[in-house]
Short mmCIF file of C-alpha atoms in Angstrom, two decimals:
data_model
loop_
_atom_site.label_atom_id
_atom_site.label_comp_id
_atom_site.label_asym_id
_atom_site.label_seq_id
_atom_site.Cartn_x
_atom_site.Cartn_y
_atom_site.Cartn_z
CA MET N 5 -0.20 0.05 0.23
CA ILE N 6 1.41 3.82 -0.77
CA THR N 7 1.79 5.50 2.41
CA TYR N 8 1.50 9.10 1.91
CA TYR N 9 2.66 9.97 5.45
CA MET N 10 5.95 8.90 5.00
CA LEU N 11 6.83 12.19 2.76
CA GLY N 12 6.96 13.46 6.62
CA GLY N 13 3.80 14.67 8.77
CA GLY N 14 5.15 17.78 8.61
CA LYS N 15 4.39 18.59 4.85
CA ARG N 16 1.62 20.68 3.78
CA LEU N 17 -1.56 19.49 1.70
CA CYS N 18 0.20 22.11 -1.12
CA ASP N 19 3.99 20.49 -0.51
CA ILE N 20 2.75 16.59 -2.00
CA VAL N 21 1.46 15.12 -5.03
CA PHE N 22 -0.58 12.57 -5.09
CA ALA N 23 -3.61 10.77 -7.33
CA GLY N 24 -7.33 12.25 -7.87
CA SER N 25 -9.57 9.56 -9.23
CA HIS N 26 -12.34 10.77 -12.01
CA ASP N 27 -15.13 9.79 -12.00
CA ALA N 28 -14.50 7.71 -8.88
CA GLY N 29 -17.58 5.83 -8.42
CA ILE N 30 -18.17 4.65 -11.75
CA THR N 31 -17.02 0.74 -11.56
CA GLY N 32 -18.90 -0.78 -14.58
CA GLY N 33 -21.21 -0.25 -17.27
CA ASP N 34 -20.22 0.33 -20.65
CA ALA N 35 -17.07 0.83 -22.42
CA ASN N 36 -17.23 4.87 -22.97
CA VAL N 37 -18.74 5.01 -19.07
CA GLN N 38 -16.34 3.26 -16.82
CA THR N 39 -13.71 4.94 -15.92
CA GLN N 40 -12.33 2.92 -12.74
CA ASP N 41 -12.01 -1.04 -12.02
CA LEU N 42 -11.11 -0.72 -7.79
CA GLU N 43 -13.71 0.86 -5.78
CA ILE N 44 -12.65 3.21 -3.41
CA PHE N 45 -11.16 1.27 -0.63
CA GLU N 46 -8.69 0.06 -3.04
CA GLN N 47 -8.32 2.98 -4.90
CA ALA N 48 -7.03 4.31 -1.37
CA LYS N 49 -5.45 1.30 -1.00
CA ALA N 50 -2.98 2.26 -4.61
CA GLY N 51 -2.69 6.06 -3.46
CA VAL N 52 -5.00 7.47 -4.94
CA ARG N 53 -6.16 10.84 -2.00
CA LEU N 54 -8.54 12.75 -3.83
CA PHE N 55 -12.29 11.19 -5.21
CA ASP N 56 -13.93 12.98 -8.00
CA LEU N 57 -17.77 12.26 -6.58
CA ARG N 58 -20.87 12.73 -8.77
CA ILE N 59 -23.68 12.19 -7.27
CA ALA N 60 -27.20 12.15 -8.18
CA ALA N 61 -30.78 10.70 -6.93
CA THR N 62 -31.93 8.13 -9.03
CA LYS N 63 -35.02 5.77 -8.70
CA SER N 64 -34.93 2.31 -7.42
CA SER N 65 -37.05 0.75 -9.23
CA THR N 66 -39.38 1.63 -12.21
CA LEU N 67 -42.50 2.17 -10.00
CA SER N 68 -43.38 5.40 -9.48
CA SER N 69 -43.85 4.81 -5.72
CA SER N 70 -40.00 3.74 -5.23
CA PRO N 71 -38.00 5.61 -2.75
CA VAL N 72 -35.02 7.09 -4.06
CA LEU N 73 -31.03 6.09 -4.56
CA LEU N 74 -28.23 8.80 -4.34
CA LYS N 75 -25.63 7.21 -6.39
CA ALA N 76 -22.34 8.50 -8.61
CA PHE N 77 -23.21 9.28 -12.09
CA HIS N 78 -21.30 9.49 -15.68
CA ALA N 79 -23.23 11.43 -18.25
CA ASP N 80 -23.34 15.03 -20.19
CA PRO N 81 -25.19 17.47 -17.75
CA LYS N 82 -26.68 18.63 -20.48
CA LEU N 83 -28.30 15.81 -22.07
CA MET N 84 -29.21 14.21 -18.82
CA HIS N 85 -33.49 15.15 -17.50
CA GLN N 86 -33.95 16.03 -13.96
CA LYS N 87 -37.10 16.46 -11.97
CA ASP N 88 -38.34 18.20 -9.07
CA LYS N 89 -40.51 15.82 -6.14
CA LYS N 90 -41.94 16.91 -3.38
CA ASP N 91 -42.07 14.44 -0.40
CA LYS N 92 -40.21 11.61 -2.08
CA ILE N 93 -38.91 9.13 0.00
CA VAL N 94 -35.41 8.38 0.41
CA PHE N 95 -33.75 5.19 1.41
CA ASP N 96 -30.35 7.11 1.94
CA LEU N 97 -32.03 9.10 4.20
CA GLY N 98 -33.88 5.91 6.40
CA GLY N 99 -36.80 6.00 4.39
CA ARG N 100 -37.57 9.84 5.50
CA LYS N 101 -39.40 12.08 3.21
CA ALA N 102 -37.82 14.75 1.31
CA ASP N 103 -37.90 17.51 -1.41
CA VAL N 104 -35.41 15.43 -4.22
CA THR N 105 -34.65 15.84 -7.81
CA THR N 106 -34.69 12.65 -9.39
CA THR N 107 -32.29 12.69 -12.93
CA LYS N 108 -32.65 10.20 -15.75
CA LEU N 109 -29.44 9.37 -17.75
CA PRO N 110 -29.08 9.23 -21.20
CA LEU N 111 -28.81 6.05 -23.13
CA ASP N 112 -24.62 6.35 -22.96
CA GLY N 113 -24.61 7.28 -19.43
CA ALA N 114 -24.65 5.58 -16.10
CA PHE N 115 -24.54 5.57 -12.67
CA GLY N 116 -22.10 3.81 -10.33
CA MET N 117 -21.48 3.02 -6.47
CA ARG N 118 -24.31 4.20 -4.48
CA LEU N 119 -23.27 6.92 -2.13
CA VAL N 120 -23.15 5.31 1.09
CA ASP N 121 -21.12 2.88 0.00
CA MET N 122 -18.54 4.93 -1.02
CA LEU N 123 -18.61 6.96 2.64
CA LYS N 124 -18.38 3.79 4.74
CA GLN N 125 -15.20 2.30 2.60
CA ALA N 126 -13.36 6.01 2.67
CA LYS N 127 -14.52 5.44 6.76
CA GLU N 128 -12.90 1.77 7.04
CA PHE N 129 -9.50 3.12 4.91
CA VAL N 130 -8.86 5.77 7.25
CA LYS N 131 -9.49 3.58 10.75
CA TYR N 132 -7.48 1.15 9.35
CA ASN N 133 -4.61 3.63 7.90
CA GLY N 134 -4.42 6.00 10.65
CA SER N 135 -1.76 7.72 8.94
CA GLU N 136 -3.57 8.26 5.94
CA PHE N 137 -6.53 11.04 4.15
CA LEU N 138 -8.82 10.80 1.90
CA LEU N 139 -10.75 13.73 0.11
CA LEU N 140 -13.43 14.08 -1.67
CA LYS N 141 -14.59 16.56 -3.76
CA PHE N 142 -18.27 16.51 -4.98
CA ASP N 143 -18.94 17.83 -8.18
CA LYS N 144 -22.08 18.58 -10.65
CA CYS N 145 -24.42 17.21 -8.09
CA THR N 146 -28.24 17.90 -7.11
CA ASN N 147 -29.90 17.25 -3.79
CA TRP N 148 -25.82 18.75 -1.63
CA THR N 149 -28.21 19.38 1.25
CA ILE N 150 -29.02 15.44 1.15
CA ILE N 151 -25.70 14.19 -0.01
CA ALA N 152 -23.81 17.34 3.25
CA GLU N 153 -26.43 15.56 5.93
CA ILE N 154 -25.58 11.71 4.43
CA CYS N 155 -21.64 12.29 4.42
CA ALA N 156 -21.87 13.96 8.19
CA ARG N 157 -23.68 10.38 9.73
CA GLU N 158 -21.54 7.76 7.60
CA LEU N 159 -18.54 9.65 8.43
CA GLY N 160 -19.03 10.49 12.04
CA ASN N 161 -16.25 11.05 13.60
CA ALA N 162 -13.86 10.79 10.58
CA LEU N 163 -15.02 13.62 9.43
CA PHE N 164 -12.29 16.63 9.23
CA THR N 165 -13.45 19.93 10.68
CA GLY N 166 -12.05 23.60 10.79
CA THR N 167 -11.49 26.62 9.54
CA GLY N 168 -8.71 27.61 7.57
CA SER N 169 -6.92 27.25 4.38
CA LEU N 170 -7.29 23.13 3.71
CA ASN N 171 -4.04 23.76 1.55
CA GLU N 172 -2.28 24.71 4.07
CA LYS N 173 -2.77 21.85 6.61
CA THR N 174 -0.31 18.90 7.01
CA LEU N 175 -0.51 16.02 7.12
CA ASP N 176 -0.09 15.50 10.44
CA GLN N 177 -3.41 17.15 11.05
CA LEU N 178 -5.54 15.28 8.23
CA LYS N 179 -4.49 11.96 9.37
CA LYS N 180 -6.81 9.22 10.47
CA HIS N 181 -9.36 12.04 8.49
CA VAL N 182 -12.14 12.57 5.69
CA VAL N 183 -11.99 15.69 3.88
CA VAL N 184 -15.73 16.75 2.50
CA LEU N 185 -15.17 19.13 -0.77
CA PHE N 186 -18.67 21.06 -2.22
CA THR N 187 -18.32 23.80 -5.31
CA PRO N 188 -19.21 26.71 -4.69
CA LYS N 189 -22.69 25.44 -5.63
CA GLY N 190 -22.87 22.93 -3.30
CA ILE N 191 -21.61 25.39 -0.52
CA ALA N 192 -24.15 28.37 -1.38
CA GLU N 193 -27.36 25.45 -0.95
CA VAL N 194 -26.37 23.82 2.35
CA ALA N 195 -24.84 26.83 4.14
CA GLY N 196 -27.89 28.15 5.38
CA GLN N 197 -28.27 24.50 6.93
CA GLY N 198 -25.72 24.61 9.30
CA TYR N 199 -23.28 22.82 6.95
CA LEU N 200 -19.77 25.16 7.77
CA SER N 201 -16.05 24.08 7.68
CA SER N 202 -16.35 23.69 11.28
CA THR N 203 -19.26 21.02 10.67
CA GLY N 204 -17.27 19.03 7.99
CA ILE N 205 -17.91 20.03 4.80
CA TRP N 206 -15.54 22.33 3.30
CA GLY N 207 -15.05 24.48 -0.01
CA CYS N 208 -13.43 23.70 -2.99
CA LYS N 209 -12.18 26.73 -5.39
CA ARG N 210 -11.11 26.93 -8.77
CA LEU N 211 -8.80 29.54 -9.37
CA ALA N 212 -9.61 30.32 -12.85
CA ASP N 213 -6.15 32.50 -13.99
CA GLY N 214 -4.16 31.32 -10.85
CA THR N 215 -5.13 34.91 -8.16
CA GLY N 216 -6.87 34.82 -5.59
CA TYR N 217 -5.38 32.81 -2.68
CA GLY N 218 -6.93 33.16 0.48
CA SER N 219 -5.38 31.78 3.72
CA GLY N 220 -8.35 32.73 5.36
CA TYR N 221 -10.90 31.31 3.17
CA ASP N 222 -12.52 26.89 4.29
CA GLY N 223 -11.12 25.26 1.72
CA LEU N 224 -9.13 24.04 -1.03
CA GLN N 225 -7.88 26.48 -3.76
CA TYR N 226 -6.39 24.94 -7.00
CA VAL N 227 -5.98 25.83 -10.74
CA GLY N 228 -6.76 23.06 -13.27
CA LYS N 229 -9.86 21.72 -15.02
CA GLY N 230 -10.78 18.60 -16.97
CA GLY N 231 -9.41 17.76 -20.13
CA THR N 232 -11.21 17.27 -24.11
CA ASN N 233 -14.89 17.92 -24.75
CA ALA N 234 -16.87 14.99 -24.70
CA LEU N 235 -18.57 15.16 -27.67
CA ASN N 236 -16.10 16.73 -30.36
CA GLY N 237 -15.25 13.22 -32.07
CA ASP N 238 -11.46 13.66 -32.47
CA SER N 239 -9.86 10.13 -32.74
CA ASP N 240 -8.25 8.84 -29.69
CA MET N 241 -4.83 10.30 -30.10
CA GLY N 242 -6.70 13.42 -31.49
CA LYS N 243 -8.31 13.71 -27.79
CA ILE N 244 -4.79 12.67 -25.84
CA ALA N 245 -3.38 15.52 -28.12
CA SER N 246 -5.91 17.84 -27.05
CA ASN N 247 -5.35 16.96 -23.57
CA ILE N 248 -1.94 16.93 -23.44
CA GLU N 249 -2.06 21.26 -25.03
CA LYS N 250 -4.76 22.24 -23.15
CA GLN N 251 -3.42 20.99 -18.99
CA GLY N 252 0.08 21.85 -20.00
CA GLU N 253 -1.57 25.92 -20.58
CA LEU N 254 -3.16 25.29 -17.57
CA MET N 255 0.18 24.79 -15.24
CA GLN N 256 1.51 27.42 -16.83
CA ILE N 257 -1.20 30.33 -15.34
CA GLY N 258 -0.74 28.56 -12.05
CA ALA N 259 3.21 28.32 -12.48
CA LEU N 260 3.27 32.08 -14.40
CA ASN N 261 0.68 33.58 -11.01
CA SER N 262 -0.43 31.51 -8.16
CA ASP N 263 0.81 31.77 -5.14
CA PRO N 264 3.02 28.22 -4.48
CA ARG N 265 0.04 27.27 -1.86
CA VAL N 266 -2.08 27.21 -4.75
CA MET N 267 -2.63 23.77 -5.91
CA GLY N 268 -2.69 22.19 -9.17
CA MET N 269 -4.77 20.32 -10.92
CA MET N 270 -3.60 18.44 -13.74
CA TYR N 271 -5.55 15.34 -15.39
CA TRP N 272 -3.50 12.64 -17.08
CA THR N 273 -7.66 11.61 -18.63
CA THR N 274 -9.46 12.03 -22.09
CA THR N 275 -13.78 12.36 -22.08
CA GLY N 276 -15.55 10.60 -24.56
CA LEU N 277 -18.86 8.83 -24.76
CA LYS N 278 -18.13 7.24 -27.94
CA ARG N 279 -15.58 5.02 -27.59
CA SER N 280 -13.94 3.18 -25.10
CA ILE N 281 -12.07 5.11 -22.21
CA ARG N 282 -10.12 1.62 -20.92
CA GLU N 283 -8.40 1.61 -24.54
CA ARG N 284 -7.51 5.19 -24.82
CA ASN N 285 -6.50 5.31 -20.89
CA SER N 286 -4.19 2.15 -21.68
CA THR N 287 -2.99 4.59 -24.79
CA MET N 288 -1.67 7.07 -22.76
CA TRP N 289 -0.47 5.25 -19.68
CA GLY N 290 1.36 3.27 -22.36
CA ALA N 291 2.13 -0.91 -21.95
CA ASP N 292 4.09 -0.40 -18.38
CA ASN N 293 2.10 2.18 -16.42
CA ARG N 294 5.34 4.75 -17.09
CA PRO N 295 4.25 7.10 -19.52
CA THR N 296 7.05 9.69 -19.96
CA ALA N 297 4.76 11.89 -21.69
CA LEU N 298 2.87 12.43 -18.48
CA THR N 299 6.63 13.52 -16.96
CA GLU N 300 7.05 15.67 -18.90
CA LEU N 301 3.71 17.32 -18.54
CA TRP N 302 4.37 17.53 -15.27
CA MET N 303 7.82 18.87 -15.17
CA ALA N 304 6.65 21.42 -17.32
CA GLY N 305 4.56 23.25 -15.52
CA PHE N 306 6.84 22.82 -11.79
CA GLY N 307 9.39 23.73 -13.92
CA GLU N 308 8.08 26.67 -15.49
CA ALA N 309 7.02 27.67 -11.68
CA ILE N 310 10.49 27.54 -10.54
CA THR N 311 12.30 29.21 -13.48
CA SER N 312 9.60 32.36 -13.40
CA ARG N 313 7.97 31.94 -9.33
CA LEU N 314 10.98 31.07 -6.84
CA PRO N 315 13.65 34.22 -6.66
CA THR N 316 10.05 35.67 -5.08
CA TYR N 317 9.68 32.52 -2.33
CA VAL N 318 13.35 32.07 -1.27
CA SER N 319 13.07 31.18 2.76
CA SER N 320 15.69 31.36 5.14
CA THR N 321 15.55 27.65 7.02
CA ASP N 322 17.51 25.12 8.23
CA TYR N 323 18.50 23.60 5.71
CA THR N 324 21.84 22.64 4.60
CA ASN N 325 22.70 25.65 2.81
CA GLY N 326 20.55 28.07 4.90
CA VAL N 327 18.04 27.90 1.41
CA ALA N 328 14.71 26.03 1.29
CA LEU N 329 12.18 26.77 -1.79
CA LYS N 330 8.33 26.48 -2.62
CA ALA N 331 7.05 26.28 -5.76
CA PHE N 332 3.12 26.02 -7.36
CA MET N 333 3.32 22.23 -8.81
CA PRO N 334 0.74 20.32 -10.08
CA ASN N 335 0.31 18.91 -6.93
CA ILE N 336 -2.95 16.13 -7.77
CA VAL N 337 -2.62 14.21 -10.70
CA MET N 338 -6.49 12.80 -11.65
CA ILE N 339 -6.29 9.51 -13.80
CA ASP N 340 -8.52 6.92 -15.28
CA PHE N 341 -8.83 3.43 -13.72
CA ALA N 342 -6.52 3.99 -10.91
CA ASP N 343 -4.21 0.85 -9.91
CA ILE N 344 -1.15 0.31 -7.73
CA ASP N 345 1.42 0.93 -10.49
CA LYS N 346 -0.18 3.80 -11.53
CA GLY N 347 -0.24 5.28 -7.76
CA LYS N 348 3.43 4.28 -7.29
CA PHE N 349 3.98 6.30 -10.84
CA ILE N 350 2.60 9.71 -9.59
CA PHE N 351 3.71 9.07 -5.58
CA GLU N 352 7.28 8.89 -6.83
CA LEU N 353 6.22 12.41 -8.33
CA ASN N 354 7.53 13.74 -4.83
CA MET N 355 10.94 12.49 -5.08
CA LYS N 356 11.58 14.41 -8.66
CA ALA N 357 10.03 17.78 -6.59
CA SER N 358 12.06 17.43 -3.34
CA THR N 359 15.24 16.48 -5.81
CA GLU N 360 14.78 19.76 -8.25
CA LEU N 361 14.21 21.84 -5.11
CA THR N 362 17.25 21.00 -3.54
CA GLN N 363 19.25 21.77 -6.72
CA THR N 364 17.94 24.60 -7.23
CA ALA N 365 18.03 25.96 -3.02
CA ARG N 366 21.62 24.94 -3.65
CA LYS N 367 21.99 26.77 -6.93
CA ILE N 368 20.81 30.28 -5.82
CA ALA N 369 23.24 30.00 -2.18
CA GLN N 370 25.91 29.70 -4.57
CA ALA N 371 24.94 31.80 -6.90
CA ARG N 372 24.32 34.18 -3.89
CA LYS N 373 28.29 33.59 -2.45
CA LEU N 374 29.65 34.59 -5.88
CA ALA N 375 27.41 38.09 -5.43
CA GLN N 376 28.94 38.92 -2.07
CA GLY N 377 32.21 37.89 -3.02
CA GLN N 378 32.27 34.36 -1.28
CA GLY N 379 32.98 32.35 -4.71
CA GLY N 380 37.14 32.57 -3.76
CA GLY N 381 39.82 34.41 -4.28
CA ARG N 382 39.87 34.31 -8.60
CA ARG N 383 36.21 35.97 -9.94
CA GLN N 384 34.11 32.78 -10.96
CA GLN N 385 31.45 32.57 -13.83
CA ARG N 386 27.78 33.44 -12.24
CA VAL N 387 25.94 29.98 -11.63
CA GLY N 388 23.03 30.02 -13.57
CA LEU N 389 19.57 28.34 -12.14
CA PHE N 390 18.97 25.56 -15.12
#
């Protein structure tokens, strides 16, 4: 199992690189819909720490009186049909009646795992792996208040509570906990019902141009966005090339504009509802699950940040040369069909980050010595950072 705590309990969330699971609850369905093989607990063992969850309510049978269940779904939101219903029996609320929005998916969409099952598996994982944490990112959902109530009930004391930027929380603070993240739309719907970060419902905000980070924001702040248009009709290679171009541009925005505490979310996925997601994913990862293109894309975003931003963020510590660095980096790599090989590959990016920062710190320290005339009696050539 991949253990992130071994990177150091004092590491902040914005200091590490980890895997995220795209459409984490879609473990079945047709080839053009399924995005994962493993359920939540096993994905977590494979190194996934952020789960992309899209939840909608659906009837448990075709009978008009049948109760509704909350499940993960995968479909183009533009093609879904939703209906508001009064006093509907919600199975996941213990059979209690509530106002609910039900969703009917198009033929090329599918429902996946039940919300309650995913929450139970998340809670079990942090219970039996007490050094670890999980982030559940709810997006494109309906029935936000019902989701918040079920999260609070199912996660119990495993639910992470508090205030302030999650980006700056340490692994020591996060361990043994599940963090629930709602997009601004979700927060707007539930805040008036008492669901705040202090009770376990945190915000999750995308900074479109990379600016606007605040330590007082109760939630996660990131740069990045999903890949390709699901319906653009490109070939598989066309979609892959399009995604690489888009992700490179997004990570450059973060590198040039963002506070180093802003987290980068990079998608190594492509969306398409016409052909097999698994086949396209296999092409992206290659036969050995060690894609050179992913490393190059990740390093490009990280390298851009080091080159253009780091001199502003040099601070004194007890580091060997008295210099430590922190840069914006692609912290979260979103993937389809998570497994242990992909998880290990992404975990190893932490070593690449450490190496790059260490080498840069030494070069900056050496350059400073030269500038201060400490480089020796003979005039030496100025050291380049890269």
